[in-house]
XYZ file of C-alpha atoms in Angstrom:
654
model
C -51.742 49.522 59.634
C -49.321 51.147 56.565
C -45.852 50.276 56.025
C -43.484 53.477 56.181
C -39.578 52.772 55.090
C -37.074 55.611 54.338
C -36.725 53.840 51.007
C -38.934 51.157 49.820
C -40.662 49.633 46.365
C -43.885 47.949 45.091
C -45.577 46.736 42.067
C -48.229 49.100 41.900
C -49.964 48.166 38.807
C -50.689 45.179 36.673
C -52.673 44.355 33.552
C -53.387 42.368 30.379
C -54.428 43.588 27.077
C -54.729 42.921 23.365
C -52.074 44.979 20.703
C -54.693 48.016 21.011
C -54.943 48.240 24.522
C -58.491 46.371 25.645
C -57.978 44.002 28.832
C -58.171 40.774 28.757
C -59.875 37.718 30.603
C -58.242 35.174 28.486
C -55.810 34.554 25.821
C -56.357 32.692 22.501
C -53.525 30.530 21.194
C -51.426 32.213 18.437
C -51.593 35.974 19.151
C -49.850 38.435 20.606
C -50.932 40.452 24.246
C -49.071 43.359 25.992
C -48.434 43.077 29.553
C -48.306 46.328 31.192
C -47.233 46.731 35.107
C -45.701 49.597 37.363
C -43.530 50.403 39.963
C -43.675 53.109 42.383
C -41.421 54.761 44.777
C -43.095 54.193 47.953
C -40.397 55.385 50.141
C -40.296 58.572 51.571
C -36.968 59.360 49.713
C -35.603 59.445 46.213
C -34.201 55.918 45.284
C -30.041 55.195 45.565
C -30.054 53.314 42.172
C -31.868 53.185 38.865
C -34.945 51.080 38.850
C -35.501 48.775 36.335
C -37.999 46.073 35.703
C -38.419 41.981 36.828
C -41.094 39.813 35.139
C -41.676 36.019 35.065
C -43.931 33.950 33.039
C -44.007 30.461 34.264
C -45.406 28.447 31.860
C -44.624 29.723 28.016
C -41.067 29.314 28.084
C -40.304 26.491 30.868
C -39.570 29.035 33.988
C -40.734 29.056 37.209
C -41.448 31.735 39.459
C -39.302 31.915 42.407
C -39.087 34.124 45.868
C -35.723 34.498 45.506
C -36.867 36.934 43.110
C -33.262 36.592 40.805
C -35.464 34.417 38.135
C -37.170 35.935 35.082
C -36.908 38.172 32.051
C -35.773 41.439 32.633
C -37.427 43.550 30.637
C -34.984 46.345 29.362
C -37.076 49.821 30.137
C -35.400 53.166 31.073
C -33.691 53.585 34.392
C -34.999 55.537 36.742
C -33.786 57.438 39.609
C -37.363 57.552 41.590
C -38.476 60.171 43.316
C -41.177 59.976 46.483
C -44.321 58.544 44.728
C -42.836 58.599 41.292
C -43.469 55.352 38.692
C -41.872 53.282 36.076
C -44.074 51.149 33.762
C -42.999 48.734 31.715
C -44.708 47.155 28.778
C -43.676 43.534 27.099
C -45.450 41.564 24.005
C -46.392 38.241 24.886
C -46.728 35.885 22.299
C -49.063 32.731 22.571
C -47.602 30.050 20.809
C -50.183 27.887 18.792
C -48.861 24.386 19.613
C -48.520 25.001 23.532
C -49.283 22.731 25.777
C -50.375 24.870 28.168
C -54.120 26.090 29.757
C -53.269 28.649 32.024
C -50.910 31.982 31.506
C -49.199 32.768 34.464
C -47.218 36.139 34.622
C -44.996 37.475 37.362
C -44.376 40.616 37.680
C -41.726 41.857 40.973
C -39.500 43.747 42.732
C -36.021 42.322 41.692
C -33.842 41.503 45.331
C -30.834 43.056 44.014
C -32.925 46.624 45.041
C -33.452 44.583 48.424
C -29.315 44.819 48.375
C -28.977 48.520 47.165
C -31.370 49.407 50.457
C -34.136 51.144 47.431
C -36.702 48.333 49.068
C -37.753 46.363 52.197
C -39.388 42.865 51.108
C -43.170 42.785 51.618
C -44.648 40.831 49.632
C -47.955 41.943 49.044
C -46.516 44.899 47.554
C -43.498 43.140 46.108
C -44.831 40.431 44.168
C -47.868 40.477 41.677
C -49.583 37.206 40.049
C -51.732 37.727 36.627
C -52.996 34.505 35.306
C -55.572 33.522 32.526
C -56.676 30.932 30.699
C -55.270 29.900 27.423
C -57.394 28.836 25.067
C -57.657 26.591 21.651
C -59.351 28.884 18.528
C -60.722 24.906 17.703
C -63.549 25.166 20.698
C -64.779 21.214 22.059
C -65.127 18.807 19.929
C -66.914 16.343 22.289
C -63.605 14.490 23.438
C -62.012 15.164 27.291
C -59.039 13.858 28.854
C -59.189 15.410 32.867
C -55.909 15.331 35.628
C -57.826 14.211 38.956
C -55.438 14.459 41.267
C -51.629 14.371 42.083
C -50.274 12.490 45.074
C -46.889 12.254 46.401
C -45.476 9.058 48.903
C -42.618 8.051 50.732
C -41.238 5.285 47.856
C -40.142 3.286 50.715
C -42.805 3.357 53.394
C -45.444 4.329 50.980
C -46.819 7.358 53.379
C -48.963 9.542 51.408
C -48.089 13.228 52.381
C -51.549 14.149 52.394
C -51.636 16.969 55.161
C -52.732 20.251 54.651
C -50.501 23.477 55.574
C -52.658 26.385 56.593
C -51.776 28.375 52.940
C -52.916 25.364 50.733
C -50.111 23.510 50.497
C -48.665 20.005 52.061
C -46.508 18.975 54.456
C -43.910 16.398 53.474
C -40.881 14.839 55.185
C -37.304 16.019 54.560
C -34.293 14.309 52.243
C -36.397 10.739 51.887
C -36.643 9.182 48.368
C -40.129 10.094 46.482
C -42.619 8.173 44.548
C -45.448 10.768 42.383
C -48.738 9.345 41.176
C -51.222 11.104 38.648
C -54.394 10.174 38.537
C -56.314 11.065 35.248
C -59.613 10.176 34.044
C -61.916 9.939 30.583
C -64.975 12.392 31.069
C -66.031 12.204 27.639
C -66.462 11.012 23.998
C -65.705 7.536 22.530
C -62.282 8.134 21.308
C -59.804 5.391 22.095
C -56.099 6.266 23.215
C -54.011 3.420 22.945
C -50.592 4.320 25.881
C -51.339 7.925 26.852
C -48.399 10.147 28.018
C -48.361 12.372 30.294
C -45.663 15.593 31.067
C -44.803 16.488 34.639
C -42.641 19.161 35.816
C -41.243 19.141 39.156
C -39.747 22.399 40.593
C -37.246 22.373 43.798
C -36.437 24.692 46.621
C -33.610 26.053 44.374
C -35.708 26.936 41.298
C -34.625 23.729 39.523
C -37.068 22.324 37.141
C -37.216 18.489 35.900
C -39.482 17.366 33.702
C -40.730 14.055 33.120
C -42.780 12.479 30.408
C -44.601 9.610 32.065
C -46.278 6.695 29.764
C -48.611 3.808 30.384
C -49.741 0.760 28.458
C -53.199 0.823 28.939
C -55.851 2.580 27.271
C -58.993 5.159 27.449
C -61.463 4.013 25.625
C -65.071 4.194 27.633
C -65.865 7.251 30.020
C -64.895 6.681 33.493
C -61.437 4.906 32.422
C -58.913 5.996 35.208
C -55.284 5.476 34.906
C -52.382 6.416 37.608
C -49.187 7.753 36.284
C -46.303 6.960 38.168
C -42.711 8.076 38.743
C -39.329 6.271 39.818
C -37.952 6.457 42.742
C -36.727 9.796 43.344
C -34.574 11.943 45.843
C -34.870 15.759 46.562
C -32.631 17.406 49.252
C -34.815 20.652 49.531
C -37.848 21.561 51.356
C -39.965 22.059 48.325
C -42.216 20.167 45.843
C -43.595 21.883 43.259
C -45.611 19.464 41.395
C -46.995 20.425 37.591
C -48.812 17.893 35.717
C -50.050 18.467 32.310
C -51.694 16.285 29.190
C -49.857 16.624 26.259
C -51.359 19.403 23.777
C -50.842 17.208 20.639
C -54.088 14.862 21.821
C -55.944 18.136 21.496
C -54.844 18.234 17.923
C -55.293 14.828 17.027
C -59.485 15.594 18.307
C -58.622 12.981 21.386
C -58.881 15.858 24.021
C -60.734 19.070 24.582
C -57.753 21.102 25.782
C -59.538 23.018 28.652
C -58.244 24.091 32.709
C -58.775 20.258 33.725
C -56.071 19.730 31.227
C -53.611 20.844 34.203
C -53.208 20.786 37.673
C -50.135 22.395 40.070
C -49.939 20.887 43.667
C -47.442 21.771 45.814
C -45.504 20.734 49.167
C -43.597 22.468 51.567
C -41.574 22.176 54.547
C -41.061 24.460 57.124
C -37.971 25.429 56.953
C -36.869 29.335 58.588
C -33.080 30.399 59.509
C -32.313 33.185 61.380
C -29.683 34.827 63.385
C -30.134 35.146 66.656
C -27.211 37.015 68.237
C -24.021 38.381 67.062
C -21.394 40.527 68.595
C -17.803 41.542 67.909
C -15.160 41.079 71.132
C -14.303 43.292 72.635
C -17.020 45.679 71.340
C -14.885 48.620 72.227
C -12.092 50.267 71.702
C -9.485 52.525 73.800
C -6.656 54.579 72.167
C -4.920 57.406 73.776
C -5.813 60.760 72.260
C -3.328 61.235 69.524
C -2.858 57.581 68.427
C -3.954 56.057 65.276
C -6.325 54.083 64.656
C -4.286 51.302 63.011
C -5.977 48.217 60.930
C -7.223 45.517 63.166
C -8.780 42.066 62.789
C -12.251 41.819 64.701
C -13.240 38.330 66.426
C -16.819 37.853 66.633
C -19.486 34.849 67.534
C -22.633 34.405 66.341
C -25.647 32.350 66.632
C -27.254 30.654 63.782
C -30.787 28.875 64.298
C -32.964 26.736 62.637
C -36.801 26.330 62.905
C -36.992 23.221 61.375
C -39.915 20.429 61.657
C -38.573 17.318 60.416
C -35.191 17.994 62.492
C -33.781 16.974 59.008
C -30.219 18.129 57.131
C -30.583 20.944 55.374
C -28.084 22.464 52.444
C -25.253 24.405 53.490
C -26.193 27.877 53.823
C -23.988 31.540 52.816
C -23.374 33.505 55.743
C -22.142 36.976 55.265
C -21.028 40.551 57.097
C -21.243 43.825 55.725
C -19.661 46.639 56.926
C -21.114 50.488 57.681
C -20.277 50.665 53.636
C -22.185 47.986 52.753
C -19.316 45.716 51.712
C -19.203 42.306 52.406
C -16.391 41.501 54.943
C -16.134 38.497 55.744
C -18.027 35.240 54.281
C -18.615 31.545 54.999
C -20.731 29.295 52.788
C -20.724 26.441 54.423
C -23.185 26.602 57.427
C -24.434 23.237 58.137
C -27.527 22.397 60.126
C -27.054 18.216 60.607
C -30.201 15.763 61.922
C -31.691 17.505 65.285
C -29.410 20.057 65.363
C -31.274 23.537 66.186
C -28.363 26.141 66.806
C -24.819 26.772 65.388
C -22.199 28.892 67.466
C -19.898 30.309 65.073
C -16.495 32.169 65.599
C -14.302 34.187 63.443
C -12.633 36.988 62.837
C -13.035 39.917 60.160
C -9.488 40.876 59.057
C -7.841 44.399 58.536
C -10.760 46.539 60.153
C -10.220 50.221 59.744
C -12.485 51.692 62.471
C -13.314 55.181 62.747
C -13.917 56.889 65.971
C -17.112 56.465 67.608
C -19.855 54.024 66.631
C -19.303 51.068 63.942
C -22.201 48.797 62.895
C -21.462 45.024 61.453
C -24.942 43.209 59.728
C -24.876 39.762 60.297
C -26.871 38.033 57.456
C -27.168 34.329 57.115
C -29.162 32.858 53.661
C -27.439 35.862 52.249
C -28.176 34.598 48.844
C -31.441 32.623 49.481
C -30.461 29.364 48.475
C -32.072 27.696 50.869
C -35.773 28.438 50.428
C -37.406 29.575 53.482
C -41.053 29.124 54.865
C -42.305 29.590 57.648
C -46.242 29.550 56.567
C -45.516 33.828 56.802
C -45.571 36.168 54.103
C -41.713 37.281 54.943
C -39.722 34.076 56.453
C -36.219 36.086 55.766
C -37.163 38.703 58.030
C -34.932 37.627 60.861
C -31.855 36.321 58.399
C -29.552 39.720 59.934
C -28.474 40.909 62.482
C -25.876 43.902 63.426
C -23.409 43.993 65.518
C -21.911 47.223 66.601
C -17.948 48.834 67.791
C -17.173 51.207 69.569
C -13.780 53.332 69.196
C -13.162 55.823 71.845
C -10.422 58.330 72.971
C -8.905 58.674 76.410
C -6.707 61.063 77.408
C -3.546 60.513 79.252
C -4.379 60.325 83.396
C -2.626 63.363 84.938
C -3.952 62.402 89.188
C -5.619 58.990 89.454
C -3.650 56.722 90.391
C -3.314 52.893 88.780
C -5.745 50.546 89.574
C -5.276 46.877 89.084
C -9.133 45.241 89.784
C -9.280 41.942 87.673
C -5.690 40.694 88.128
C -5.525 36.979 86.289
C -2.974 36.128 84.256
C -4.227 32.491 83.216
C -7.641 31.202 81.813
C -7.729 26.900 81.666
C -10.979 24.619 79.859
C -11.833 21.896 78.470
C -13.945 21.983 74.850
C -15.408 19.120 73.478
C -15.303 19.031 69.677
C -18.737 17.548 67.935
C -17.205 16.296 64.188
C -19.633 15.301 61.139
C -18.533 13.780 58.106
C -21.171 13.583 55.325
C -20.642 10.608 52.621
C -22.195 10.460 49.636
C -21.525 10.831 46.000
C -21.262 14.203 43.503
C -23.797 14.148 40.933
C -24.754 17.416 38.129
C -27.932 19.489 37.926
C -29.612 21.969 35.672
C -30.905 25.069 37.086
C -32.311 28.527 35.670
C -30.592 31.723 35.915
C -31.119 35.157 34.695
C -29.157 34.674 31.412
C -31.180 30.984 30.412
C -29.575 27.506 32.263
C -26.463 26.350 33.864
C -25.078 22.297 34.821
C -24.129 22.683 38.510
C -22.615 19.920 40.321
C -23.756 19.168 43.737
C -23.808 16.048 46.283
C -26.183 13.655 47.341
C -25.377 13.192 51.332
C -25.830 8.929 51.736
C -24.674 8.662 55.062
C -23.572 10.649 58.085
C -20.521 9.717 60.680
C -20.537 11.614 64.158
C -17.935 11.471 66.963
C -16.749 13.688 69.686
C -13.157 14.886 70.552
C -12.434 16.457 73.570
C -9.165 18.690 74.314
C -7.624 20.787 77.204
C -6.823 24.092 76.817
C -4.938 27.020 78.138
C -4.420 30.548 77.733
C -2.208 33.892 79.396
C -1.465 37.146 79.602
C 0.595 39.671 81.242
C 3.921 41.189 81.267
C 6.681 39.571 79.854
C 9.380 41.806 79.981
C 11.017 45.500 81.167
C 13.498 46.089 78.671
C 16.520 48.333 80.058
C 19.578 49.971 79.379
C 21.992 52.470 80.267
C 25.509 53.042 79.425
C 25.781 51.169 82.983
C 24.017 48.356 81.729
C 26.040 48.527 78.504
C 28.945 48.558 80.360
C 28.485 45.967 82.369
C 27.305 43.151 80.054
C 30.336 43.978 77.599
C 27.231 45.176 74.919
C 25.189 41.573 75.102
C 22.167 43.026 72.865
C 23.229 46.329 72.250
C 23.494 46.720 76.903
C 19.381 45.710 76.876
C 18.763 43.387 80.335
C 15.800 42.694 81.307
C 14.646 44.120 84.879
C 11.458 42.690 85.991
C 11.639 40.538 89.160
C 15.244 42.010 89.362
C 17.477 44.712 90.570
C 19.595 44.891 86.913
C 18.070 48.250 86.104
C 21.444 50.329 86.789
C 22.217 53.964 85.549
C 24.165 56.533 87.227
C 24.116 60.382 87.459
C 24.434 62.006 84.619
C 23.786 59.317 82.322
C 20.787 58.580 79.997
C 18.349 55.342 80.285
C 15.493 54.199 78.505
C 12.989 51.566 78.564
C 10.554 49.488 76.529
C 7.867 47.036 77.937
C 6.873 43.965 76.515
C 3.450 42.261 76.910
C 2.595 38.345 75.913
C -0.637 36.504 75.305
C -0.696 32.745 74.508
C -3.100 30.237 73.510
C -2.720 26.728 72.936
C -6.457 26.877 71.610
C -5.102 26.296 67.871
C -4.378 23.168 68.854
C -7.863 21.746 67.338
C -9.045 18.482 65.341
C -8.659 18.582 61.511
C -12.385 19.054 60.256
C -13.388 15.319 58.976
C -13.971 15.591 55.533
C -16.357 12.821 53.293
C -17.462 12.809 49.506
C -20.136 15.700 50.654
C -17.807 17.586 53.017
C -18.343 17.539 57.159
C -17.995 19.868 59.863
C -16.288 20.819 63.287
C -18.455 22.360 66.392
C -16.905 25.313 67.533
C -14.773 26.322 65.351
C -11.639 28.366 65.911
C -11.797 32.256 66.103
C -9.118 34.358 67.481
C -8.735 37.352 70.190
C -7.548 40.510 70.152
C -5.003 41.004 73.013
C -5.157 43.713 74.961
C -3.282 47.258 73.271
C -3.478 49.677 76.135
C -1.668 50.054 79.134
C -1.227 52.533 82.106
C 2.400 53.677 82.717
C 3.823 55.218 86.441
C 7.000 56.396 86.642
C 8.059 58.195 89.900
C 10.722 58.295 93.244
C 13.124 60.895 91.043
C 11.498 64.270 89.874
C 8.253 65.193 88.767
C 5.841 61.817 88.289
C 4.896 60.478 84.765
C 1.447 59.067 84.541
C 0.871 57.476 80.713
C -1.905 55.691 78.818
C 0.576 54.220 76.361
C -0.890 52.848 72.907
C 1.956 49.476 71.467
C 4.373 51.287 68.851
C 4.807 47.079 67.326
C 3.576 43.643 67.925
C 5.262 40.228 66.624
C 3.671 37.170 65.685
C 0.161 35.548 65.143
C -3.102 36.262 67.822
C -2.072 33.207 69.409
C 1.274 34.121 70.297
C 1.170 37.569 70.127
C 3.777 40.508 71.830
C 3.019 43.867 71.726
C 5.665 46.173 72.776
C 5.344 49.677 74.520
C 7.599 52.563 75.149
C 6.906 55.826 76.845
C 6.418 59.334 75.283
C 9.061 61.617 73.624
C 10.992 63.453 76.350
C 11.467 66.954 76.412
C 15.331 65.601 76.175
C 17.759 65.526 73.610
C 20.158 63.127 72.315
C 24.049 63.224 71.974
C 22.967 64.380 68.328
C 20.040 66.855 69.386
C 17.547 64.918 68.204
C 14.460 64.034 70.841
C 14.458 60.979 71.917
C 12.339 58.609 74.767
C 15.491 58.349 76.564
C 15.282 60.044 79.956
C 18.906 61.833 81.143
C 19.714 62.204 84.951
C 22.036 65.436 85.671
C 25.445 64.671 87.051
C 24.263 65.931 90.658
C 21.569 63.571 90.638
C 21.571 61.239 94.330
C 21.340 57.926 95.005
C 17.750 56.151 94.892
C 15.096 54.752 92.854
C 12.620 55.069 90.354
C 9.453 52.778 90.995
C 7.669 51.818 87.506
C 4.350 50.722 87.939
C 2.231 49.016 84.495
C -0.763 47.767 84.423
C -2.325 46.152 81.377
C -5.981 46.513 80.151
C -8.464 43.952 81.380
C -9.094 41.343 78.176
C -11.870 38.829 77.613
C -9.579 36.359 76.384
C -10.966 33.050 74.299
C -14.615 33.551 76.459
C -16.167 32.226 73.738
C -15.775 28.437 74.278
C -18.732 27.323 76.486
C -16.736 25.860 79.032
C -14.585 28.843 79.592
C -13.819 30.693 82.908
C -15.039 33.861 80.919
C -12.716 35.698 83.503
C -10.463 38.434 82.184
C -7.216 38.394 81.994
C -4.941 41.599 83.508
C -1.757 41.793 84.602
C -0.007 44.142 87.085
C 3.643 44.664 87.379
C 6.092 46.793 88.864
C 9.804 47.003 88.362
C 12.280 49.505 90.044
C 15.422 51.186 88.191
C 18.287 52.473 90.554
C 20.241 55.461 90.713
C 23.891 55.239 91.896
C 26.808 57.949 92.130
C 29.066 58.930 88.943
C 31.781 55.952 88.592
C 34.143 57.751 85.963
C 34.326 59.847 83.252
C 33.385 58.094 80.870
C 30.265 56.453 82.277
C 29.343 60.516 82.929
C 29.170 60.911 79.168
C 25.429 62.473 78.421
C 24.346 60.264 75.154
C 27.499 58.136 75.144
C 27.113 54.653 73.995
């Protein structure tokens, strides 16, 4: 079936020619050639970015092709925004050194991974990577002497187990995180010349694109046809899931007449272990926000929960992976480097918070990605093992009009949840060493930590969370008089009869809700020389930002949907403040206010206040959490009394 994508690129052609333009099937040492390759826009739209090239030579400059498509010799050429069906062709001159010890020229052209990230390309291996391989021949021809590499073997150095089980794609399976040994069998197949103390060149590429070169030496000699020597490495350790082994007979033996330079002078053999990372679930909690009709959208911290999975057939420790979250503008708004799977671990449930997000009305997509930089080489026998590394979670913002006649409904009253969490703690012990890696600009030496042992233990803790209306703060001239203006006359009227206002006076109030939890009291991450981990980790809770307020009993009933106008504290001990909307009344200075005014003719009576908070999920990420939503429903009363004296009847007076 033909692949159709809005934007997509492909390497449409690739050919090697001599300088006159004649296509060649082999190359000669000491001569120059031209490689021509073409990128084509096979999508349905023009590319968003200007498209340039990616090229890789794996043997002339000691580099190796990598699935990351980040390494290589970029060819300077025209930067073109490609229209649908348009092509951009690049030409590079290939210089074959006279003294090269290579017998095959391997060239790769590929669509660089940066165009995946800009949305201009969908990675399809057969479209995005092309390989051209031709033999390298010596101008001198055969001299009757020949050495040949017969086989390469990989062993577990401690158990002496040979890794010789073949994968479906022709590579070989092996166990991860062991100590290894490589043995290369070389045989004299022609001639009578004697070669004493022969050497062999061995390059080992790992899953991170790093190459280690060994010069293996033997104390034996090649004398007669059929003589065989086994070259062995010492013990070495690799933490990745790829070993690409390239053995080569030194080219100087050909120059000395001791070997006919031919294709049997080198051999490549690859060991790969199935490791495939994926995102199984991703959600932002809550995934829907309701704002009153005319309220501004405030910046919001978005708690999230995501589950990472790994298909790791040996259940071995894998180096930490980079997880990212992109917003709808393709900007990274969250990143975490240390996503670590320990031995036997197939799932990681991770909690976190995307800080300070300005949501727009309607849908807001967030793209979750694991192994974003492809630092971990993934392999599962398919053309694209990275296909399941991303998942999108959506957050929806809606507006809600203030209800007019509907009754308040308290449908999930619950002010407290209690649960326990068993933390799994891991400390990785080891040592730091250095490794040289290939980069686009050359080489770079980095520090890495080799894990030698892992300590594991568990710790259980108990938690609570509480949410509700904490106070209804009220004041009037009467409370200012009665309480001698303590706290500016503000009194909490929740659960008592302190809310007094007299005819001819004003009154005002505001509501405080509070969410608090001790879930922040968690064990510290145990760090050894190579770090450590704690599962589960800590996220945050977005407490309800909306209440319904009803006032009735004197004058017209009022029903409001209110957003908080202020917050205080951190997410684990957060108070939100709400107040009724402005009235048509004026204060003593003629300014609009939230104060309500009673006429001097007001009779004794009562104003009943009912408040229902919007239900919220709470800290429901934890496995043992009850999943019961939190909601509070309270009421209080304001008592209207006859006036006492002229002072307390002064409208707007303090």
